[in-house]
Amino acid sequence: MHNATFTFVRLRYRSGDWDTDQRMPANILNSLLEYTTIPINMTERVIDLSNDEIFQYPFCYISGHKLVQFDKKEASNFKQYIENGGFVFADDCNHDIDGLFAKSFEAQTASLFGKDALKKIPNTHEIYHSFFEFEKGPPATSFELNGWGDDLVHDYLKAIEINGRIGLLYSNKDYGCEWDYDYRNKRFLSEDNTKFGVNIIMYAMNA
């Protein structure tokens, strides 16, 4: 499954709205270029979840606001990809644990992996130390802090672990929107908020 050059793969699924946060991948790829030495494909790749081509790549991103209802082939590929050592970063664009994406996506994972498979990960998890140090766990997003969605700051992420390694990382924090800006504007930030994206990808590539 491992390709020597990192490619940011976005999963396209038939239900809902998969095409969110369109500037985010280029922003994260720029951060990987800036901070790391891994070889990078600088163009985001969109692949249908139902396409077996996903098995060629170690990292995939999936997001949305609306209902997630995988068809039979999508569900089969999603389960097989994660169980075979792939890494999926799933981001809820509603930043809302009671929202439509959250409820439907979590229902999908429960039906595929079992209702207790998706668990909170401790804030000491390796993913918070895989490149940059996040001693308090997942960094908050401005969307949470401004009281959007469920008006909660989620002080945890959830994951499905396969053989002691994260196969699915799941966030209600809306990192995709947080990182959805032109990378050239990063210099105006007091702290580069994409650093946790670097951690996620470095963990996915190395764990």
Tab-separated table of C-alpha atoms in Angstrom:
chain	number	residue	atom	x	y	z
A	1	MET	CA	0.000	0.000	0.000
A	2	HIS	CA	2.887	2.407	0.635
A	3	ASN	CA	3.816	4.768	-2.137
A	4	ALA	CA	7.220	6.455	-1.724
A	5	THR	CA	5.849	9.916	-2.537
A	6	PHE	CA	3.097	11.276	-0.286
A	7	THR	CA	-0.173	12.080	-2.071
A	8	PHE	CA	-3.083	13.826	-0.377
A	9	VAL	CA	-6.036	11.632	-1.394
A	10	ARG	CA	-9.580	12.880	-0.883
A	11	LEU	CA	-12.343	10.277	-0.902
A	12	ARG	CA	-15.364	11.010	-3.067
A	13	TYR	CA	-18.513	9.198	-1.927
A	14	ARG	CA	-21.902	9.163	-3.602
A	15	SER	CA	-24.039	10.509	-0.753
A	16	GLY	CA	-23.622	13.880	0.972
A	17	ASP	CA	-21.073	16.542	0.104
A	18	TRP	CA	-17.510	15.247	-0.069
A	19	ASP	CA	-15.978	18.315	-1.778
A	20	THR	CA	-15.337	20.585	1.217
A	21	ASP	CA	-12.518	22.946	2.180
A	22	GLN	CA	-10.947	23.106	-1.251
A	23	ARG	CA	-7.825	25.117	-0.318
A	24	MET	CA	-6.974	22.966	2.693
A	25	PRO	CA	-4.980	20.186	0.957
A	26	ALA	CA	-2.640	22.668	-0.761
A	27	ASN	CA	-2.129	24.392	2.596
A	28	ILE	CA	-1.216	21.132	4.356
A	29	LEU	CA	1.031	20.070	1.472
A	30	ASN	CA	2.833	23.412	1.727
A	31	SER	CA	3.397	22.774	5.456
A	32	LEU	CA	4.821	19.316	4.740
A	33	LEU	CA	7.182	20.918	2.239
A	34	GLU	CA	8.163	23.593	4.741
A	35	TYR	CA	8.720	21.409	7.800
A	36	THR	CA	9.586	17.906	6.601
A	37	THR	CA	11.778	16.174	4.059
A	38	ILE	CA	9.275	13.606	2.772
A	39	PRO	CA	8.790	13.555	-1.012
A	40	ILE	CA	5.420	15.101	-1.869
A	41	ASN	CA	3.031	15.160	-4.795
A	42	MET	CA	1.883	18.798	-4.653
A	43	THR	CA	-1.487	18.099	-6.308
A	44	GLU	CA	-4.441	16.741	-4.342
A	45	ARG	CA	-5.910	13.548	-5.804
A	46	VAL	CA	-9.651	12.808	-5.645
A	47	ILE	CA	-10.545	9.111	-5.826
A	48	ASP	CA	-13.946	7.463	-5.601
A	49	LEU	CA	-14.253	5.422	-2.424
A	50	SER	CA	-15.656	2.648	-4.618
A	51	ASN	CA	-12.445	2.599	-6.701
A	52	ASP	CA	-9.809	0.037	-5.707
A	53	GLU	CA	-7.132	2.584	-6.576
A	54	ILE	CA	-7.394	3.843	-2.982
A	55	PHE	CA	-5.426	0.772	-1.879
A	56	GLN	CA	-2.329	2.232	-3.551
A	57	TYR	CA	-2.173	5.112	-1.066
A	58	PRO	CA	-1.480	5.054	2.704
A	59	PHE	CA	-3.507	8.198	3.559
A	60	CYS	CA	-7.040	9.323	2.677
A	61	TYR	CA	-9.206	12.248	3.800
A	62	ILE	CA	-12.991	12.218	4.047
A	63	SER	CA	-15.294	15.022	5.159
A	64	GLY	CA	-18.713	16.602	4.720
A	65	HIS	CA	-21.713	18.339	6.292
A	66	LYS	CA	-24.537	16.082	5.124
A	67	LEU	CA	-25.746	12.500	5.345
A	68	VAL	CA	-23.147	9.791	4.820
A	69	GLN	CA	-24.608	6.593	3.421
A	70	PHE	CA	-22.017	4.351	1.804
A	71	ASP	CA	-23.200	2.027	-0.921
A	72	LYS	CA	-22.156	-1.631	-0.765
A	73	LYS	CA	-18.864	-1.209	-2.652
A	74	GLU	CA	-17.941	1.984	-0.768
A	75	ALA	CA	-18.561	0.287	2.574
A	76	SER	CA	-16.527	-2.763	1.555
A	77	ASN	CA	-13.580	-0.642	0.380
A	78	PHE	CA	-13.687	1.597	3.469
A	79	LYS	CA	-13.561	-1.374	5.835
A	80	GLN	CA	-10.917	-3.238	3.856
A	81	TYR	CA	-8.725	-0.162	3.439
A	82	ILE	CA	-8.626	0.523	7.186
A	83	GLU	CA	-8.212	-3.123	8.177
A	84	ASN	CA	-5.360	-3.568	5.680
A	85	GLY	CA	-3.211	-0.808	7.142
A	86	GLY	CA	-4.542	2.333	5.482
A	87	PHE	CA	-5.142	5.573	7.405
A	88	VAL	CA	-8.302	7.658	6.998
A	89	PHE	CA	-8.660	11.123	8.511
A	90	ALA	CA	-12.390	11.873	8.806
A	91	ASP	CA	-13.362	15.456	9.617
A	92	ASP	CA	-16.866	16.620	10.528
A	93	CYS	CA	-17.386	19.995	8.840
A	94	ASN	CA	-20.353	20.748	11.105
A	95	HIS	CA	-18.106	20.592	14.208
A	96	ASP	CA	-21.192	19.186	15.893
A	97	ILE	CA	-21.484	15.785	17.597
A	98	ASP	CA	-25.256	15.867	17.043
A	99	GLY	CA	-25.068	16.997	13.417
A	100	LEU	CA	-26.090	15.011	10.357
A	101	PHE	CA	-22.564	14.127	9.215
A	102	ALA	CA	-21.492	13.038	12.707
A	103	LYS	CA	-24.530	10.877	13.366
A	104	SER	CA	-24.550	9.215	9.954
A	105	PHE	CA	-20.778	8.734	9.722
A	106	GLU	CA	-20.595	7.231	13.204
A	107	ALA	CA	-23.510	4.940	12.320
A	108	GLN	CA	-21.562	3.781	9.259
A	109	THR	CA	-18.453	3.010	11.303
A	110	ALA	CA	-20.525	1.172	13.918
A	111	SER	CA	-22.133	-1.023	11.260
A	112	LEU	CA	-18.747	-1.822	9.678
A	113	PHE	CA	-16.481	-2.175	12.710
A	114	GLY	CA	-18.833	-2.644	15.681
A	115	LYS	CA	-20.521	-0.094	17.912
A	116	ASP	CA	-17.599	0.213	20.337
A	117	ALA	CA	-14.789	0.352	17.777
A	118	LEU	CA	-14.625	4.160	17.603
A	119	LYS	CA	-13.079	5.305	20.898
A	120	LYS	CA	-11.695	8.499	22.366
A	121	ILE	CA	-7.918	8.485	22.218
A	122	PRO	CA	-5.921	9.813	25.183
A	123	ASN	CA	-4.258	13.197	24.844
A	124	THR	CA	-0.941	11.410	25.426
A	125	HIS	CA	-1.348	9.440	22.186
A	126	GLU	CA	1.638	9.188	19.860
A	127	ILE	CA	-0.148	11.225	17.164
A	128	TYR	CA	0.240	14.327	19.362
A	129	HIS	CA	4.010	13.811	19.404
A	130	SER	CA	4.672	12.398	15.923
A	131	PHE	CA	6.375	15.596	14.735
A	132	PHE	CA	5.352	18.688	16.691
A	133	GLU	CA	4.485	18.478	20.393
A	134	PHE	CA	0.840	18.943	21.426
A	135	GLU	CA	1.000	18.276	25.135
A	136	LYS	CA	-2.664	19.120	25.716
A	137	GLY	CA	-3.919	16.871	22.941
A	138	PRO	CA	-5.816	18.134	19.889
A	139	PRO	CA	-5.566	21.894	19.322
A	140	ALA	CA	-8.885	23.763	19.416
A	141	THR	CA	-10.299	25.409	16.305
A	142	SER	CA	-11.705	28.918	15.976
A	143	PHE	CA	-15.056	27.403	14.927
A	144	GLU	CA	-15.433	25.704	18.293
A	145	LEU	CA	-14.201	28.740	20.215
A	146	ASN	CA	-16.694	31.011	18.450
A	147	GLY	CA	-19.619	28.834	19.513
A	148	TRP	CA	-20.568	27.365	16.160
A	149	GLY	CA	-22.127	23.921	15.869
A	150	ASP	CA	-22.785	22.310	19.236
A	151	ASP	CA	-21.009	25.151	21.114
A	152	LEU	CA	-18.524	22.708	22.642
A	153	VAL	CA	-14.762	22.597	22.578
A	154	HIS	CA	-13.971	18.928	21.915
A	155	ASP	CA	-10.959	18.121	24.028
A	156	TYR	CA	-10.460	14.736	22.358
A	157	LEU	CA	-10.388	12.973	19.026
A	158	LYS	CA	-11.771	9.512	18.359
A	159	ALA	CA	-10.138	6.678	16.485
A	160	ILE	CA	-10.463	3.092	15.408
A	161	GLU	CA	-7.220	1.295	16.110
A	162	ILE	CA	-6.139	-1.810	14.239
A	163	ASN	CA	-3.304	-3.805	15.841
A	164	GLY	CA	-2.354	-0.870	18.061
A	165	ARG	CA	-2.249	1.627	15.191
A	166	ILE	CA	-4.843	4.238	14.214
A	167	GLY	CA	-6.662	3.234	11.034
A	168	LEU	CA	-9.416	5.862	11.273
A	169	LEU	CA	-8.909	9.217	12.984
A	170	TYR	CA	-12.196	11.039	13.537
A	171	SER	CA	-12.633	14.706	14.436
A	172	ASN	CA	-15.654	16.861	15.300
A	173	LYS	CA	-13.378	19.883	15.399
A	174	ASP	CA	-13.604	20.932	11.727
A	175	TYR	CA	-9.892	21.137	11.057
A	176	GLY	CA	-10.657	21.193	7.338
A	177	CYS	CA	-12.337	24.622	7.615
A	178	GLU	CA	-9.694	25.831	10.041
A	179	TRP	CA	-6.980	25.086	7.469
A	180	ASP	CA	-9.006	26.203	4.435
A	181	TYR	CA	-7.086	29.313	3.432
A	182	ASP	CA	-4.396	30.185	0.927
A	183	TYR	CA	-1.079	28.951	2.330
A	184	ARG	CA	0.514	32.303	1.461
A	185	ASN	CA	-1.557	33.878	4.240
A	186	LYS	CA	0.036	31.653	6.869
A	187	ARG	CA	2.661	34.303	7.579
A	188	PHE	CA	-0.047	36.511	9.121
A	189	LEU	CA	-0.800	33.965	11.849
A	190	SER	CA	0.951	34.232	15.196
A	191	GLU	CA	1.127	30.421	15.253
A	192	ASP	CA	0.875	28.170	12.210
A	193	ASN	CA	-2.376	26.277	12.849
A	194	THR	CA	-1.608	23.601	10.224
A	195	LYS	CA	1.113	21.995	12.337
A	196	PHE	CA	-1.287	19.396	13.689
A	197	GLY	CA	-2.073	18.420	10.089
A	198	VAL	CA	1.635	17.672	9.691
A	199	ASN	CA	1.452	15.436	12.767
A	200	ILE	CA	-1.503	13.514	11.385
A	201	ILE	CA	0.232	12.821	8.083
A	202	MET	CA	3.591	11.971	9.633
A	203	TYR	CA	1.843	9.506	11.938
A	204	ALA	CA	-0.049	7.998	9.002
A	205	MET	CA	3.166	7.591	7.007
A	206	ASN	CA	5.327	6.199	9.815
A	207	ALA	CA	3.182	4.324	12.351
